[in-house]
Amino acid sequence: MAEESGKSRALSEEELQDLVASTDSGARNPTGPVGTALAIIAVVWSVFQVILASPWANYLLPGDVINNSRQIHLAFAIFLAFMAYPALKSSPRSYIPIQDWIMAFLGVFTALYGYIFYDKIVQAGGLADDTDKWFALLGLILLFEGARRALGPAMAIIATIFLLYVFFGSSPWVPEVIRWKGASLQKAMSHMWITSEGVFGIALGVSTKFVFLFVLFGALLEKAGAGNYFIKMAFGALGHLRGGPAKAAVVGSAATGLISGSSIANVVTTGTFTIPLMKRVGFSSEKAGAVEVASSVNGQIMPPVMGAAAFLMVEYVGISYVEVITHAFLPAAISYIALVYIVHLEAVKNRMPTLGNRVVSLGRTIGGMAAFFAVFAAVCYAVQFPVKWIVSAVPGGSGWVLSLLLLAAYAALVWVAAQTPDLEPDDPNAETVELPEVGKIYKSGLYYLLPIIVLVYFLMIEQKSPGLSAFWASALLFAILLTQRPLKALFRGEGEMGEKFRAGVIDLWQGLVDGARNMIGIGLATATAGVIVGTVTLTGVGQVMADLVEFLSGGNLILMLVMVGLLSLVLGMGLPTTANYIVVSSLMAGVVVELGAQSGLIVPLIAVHLFVFYFGIMADVTPPVGLASFAAAAVSGGDAIRTGFTAFFYSLRTVALPFVFIFNTDLLLIDVTLVEGIMVAIISTIGILIFTAGTMGYFVSRSRIYESVALVLIAFALFRPGFFMDMIQPPYETIAPAELETALDNAPPGRELRLVVSGPDFDTLEPKDTTVVLTTTDASGAEQLEASGLLLMEETDGQVPMEEPMFGTPYSDTLSSFDFYGDEPVVLSSVQAPADQLPKELIFIPALLLLGLIVMLQRGRAPKEAAGEEAIQ
């Protein structure tokens, strides 16, 4: 059949793997002694990172190696970047040119410069001398070149622009609004390379401590065969439903998103099987690719892994990893539920056929999947009780006892798996499609869940560090890769144990290689992003950006959020998600919080960081550069730009949700009780489904325009009931500022008073307002004010002037942007206390009544529409 106009040729399996390799792990893979040496270096890097994360690191590694682990991490990344990524498209793939060898070794030396000359740098107080500054500059140049090869030109160009701004910020051609005094080469290089303010800052530290182990965990889990198992299970559960291949693609991609932090690898891994099957049941090439893109990219927002960004949030926001993934869970879960509903509506709208010959009810399928996840969660939670009993019974040897019990459970599950044939990848282009039966295949991979249970247990129950949790999960995977083949052979009575063990060793070796090569881009991205972060800290451009955004948005918070989202999308067109998140959050997170406070909205910092992260991942979808969309088009043979726009349309809920949780932090489960959390989860799930139906133009039947508008309005009411309730009843009552101390005396503990502080800005002397929240305690009003650091003076001319809060008190940082020593005083202009307001949940009643009316209208005309469509056919 001739290819349709505008469509590209679908790539072969070999070409697709080359696409993934060239994007994620490097297109160059030399053979012979050089290839073996590079594989050994990659394995050494993986082993070093595993030892570094282990509880025995202090015994196995010298102290100076641990203290300088960031330098060693970057040295491995930069060396492998020059080895694995060719300089140009025309550069050789089968061997490594001499200039790449030279740059690789120079890169290693400059990365390790601070480690090699540690004593000299310490004696100089961290300041670069004349020799240091030139090696630091060489290191930056090599880092940028490595980043250009591994990540594309955008990352290197943006970092170069920021670095030039450091040097030439005082030049007349720099806009006056962002002009600064500039820095000498010596000062800039000290900041960027010698200290931990720039390249070797927080981002590279997170990559070293946490991210590598999770990437390695994913590579080992994939090499063990878990990816194929998850896809088979998804197809067995959902493939027989209308639009089943698309629903299976969504669920399978959510599961493999746990394994792969790369949206492109996720698209290719699951897409080679799901996209042809989606096309067979009636999805166009573009829609099939778009479903795979939307589900694969969203894998990065799904806890407990969430790529590298979750670990960076821990450092940037200052909360625990458990808190980060708790806040991120509900938006991610309802986002995936909405995506399943999107493909369901597409299938129903277009009357797509089912696949295979099995008929199973949708209710039983959903019930079975819900039961599986409930049992899995229950197991993860319940494990703590026997563990606690063993620890108390055998305190000295509990570690050995628990390890033996875990290995016994593993052996038992492998024995169960050995009773069924090994799962082989299916051919999606076969004449007849035989969908796997969950009841027959689920036993074959139950032991793959053990490392995930170990990971979740250590993260959520024991609340160990992410690095240590991933270490124990990866250690179990080491054992699985080495023993799963021999054990199955033993239980099946097949013999050839030695050959099976050798195959396991090869799998483990390849998993270690893949884990290291997949980390090259992330290591360079976090290091290069450190230059941008270093520029912000050195030049103070962050405050300038705040003033600029405030000027452009006119102080309107919605408009400012739109601008931040667009900035994330634009930067993300050339940056990987992690680097994009680092750049935008460094520049804009504080701006959103500050301008939100000026607008009277208290925005939690985690909400802003998740906002930036969500828009960062959307860049992988959005044309003209959305890499995941191009990968999906390469699989489907469809048009890449149309695939990207369709995927963006399918991802509208990922665009809408960040705006929702900025204004309704209940969605992030912030300060909610268990009962409130369950209610929020139920209502937000209903809300996202209704929003999806509104944007898809189909609910019970095809929606009229006014019905679609009404559905979106209902969804808004369910997500933000407070918006309408505040219009009916004011949420706050105003208290005279002079009466604040009395109000604190009379208020019960735990009440939140909103204080509006007004006065001149320290930098511009322009008047501004900032809202702060004061939570009452059982102390007296005077004691509460003293503890908070808010120093109020006597009322003068109807105003209550304020003195600057003492350093170290709760509001000293928040109010530091005011000029307390100018002619115009800083005053407490308003005090608001929560008013007695009806429960905002009452808004759900009219919203659900309106929903019922739409259901009745659509049900009334559904039979006529169905009859009309049948007549046309």
PDB file of C-alpha atoms in Angstrom, residues 34 83 139 172 202 205 216 277 340 365 376 378 403 427 536 572 579 617 652 661 693 705 757 776 797 808 820 838 846:
ATOM      1  CA  VAL A  34      37.957  -0.745  22.673  1.00  0.00           C
ATOM      2  CA  MET A  83      33.325   7.770  23.845  1.00  0.00           C
ATOM      3  CA  GLY A 139      36.549  21.918  32.117  1.00  0.00           C
ATOM      4  CA  PRO A 172      26.000  48.417  27.528  1.00  0.00           C
ATOM      5  CA  ILE A 202      23.073  20.278  44.537  1.00  0.00           C
ATOM      6  CA  GLY A 205      24.984  15.792  44.098  1.00  0.00           C
ATOM      7  CA  LEU A 216      20.398   1.324  37.362  1.00  0.00           C
ATOM      8  CA  LEU A 277      -2.426  -3.207  17.503  1.00  0.00           C
ATOM      9  CA  VAL A 340      -7.639   5.550  30.017  1.00  0.00           C
ATOM     10  CA  THR A 365     -11.659  -6.118  34.700  1.00  0.00           C
ATOM     11  CA  PHE A 376       0.066  -5.069  46.340  1.00  0.00           C
ATOM     12  CA  ALA A 378      -1.451  -4.084  51.451  1.00  0.00           C
ATOM     13  CA  SER A 403      17.563 -11.694  53.971  1.00  0.00           C
ATOM     14  CA  ASP A 427       4.153 -10.279  17.173  1.00  0.00           C
ATOM     15  CA  VAL A 536      21.600  32.869  39.556  1.00  0.00           C
ATOM     16  CA  GLY A 572      12.044  21.964  27.358  1.00  0.00           C
ATOM     17  CA  ALA A 579      17.650  20.025  33.264  1.00  0.00           C
ATOM     18  CA  ILE A 617       7.589  16.930  30.853  1.00  0.00           C
ATOM     19  CA  LEU A 652      -4.677  18.701  28.287  1.00  0.00           C
ATOM     20  CA  PHE A 661      -3.313  22.354  42.533  1.00  0.00           C
ATOM     21  CA  ALA A 693     -15.556  14.131  28.603  1.00  0.00           C
ATOM     22  CA  ILE A 705     -21.114  22.613  22.446  1.00  0.00           C
ATOM     23  CA  VAL A 757       2.267  43.825  55.035  1.00  0.00           C
ATOM     24  CA  THR A 776      -2.148  30.829  66.426  1.00  0.00           C
ATOM     25  CA  ASP A 797      -2.413  58.215  61.846  1.00  0.00           C
ATOM     26  CA  GLY A 808      16.381  34.022  62.283  1.00  0.00           C
ATOM     27  CA  PHE A 820      12.345  49.180  56.735  1.00  0.00           C
ATOM     28  CA  LEU A 838     -20.585  27.082  54.894  1.00  0.00           C
ATOM     29  CA  PRO A 846     -25.640  21.840  42.192  1.00  0.00           C
TER      30      PRO A 846
END
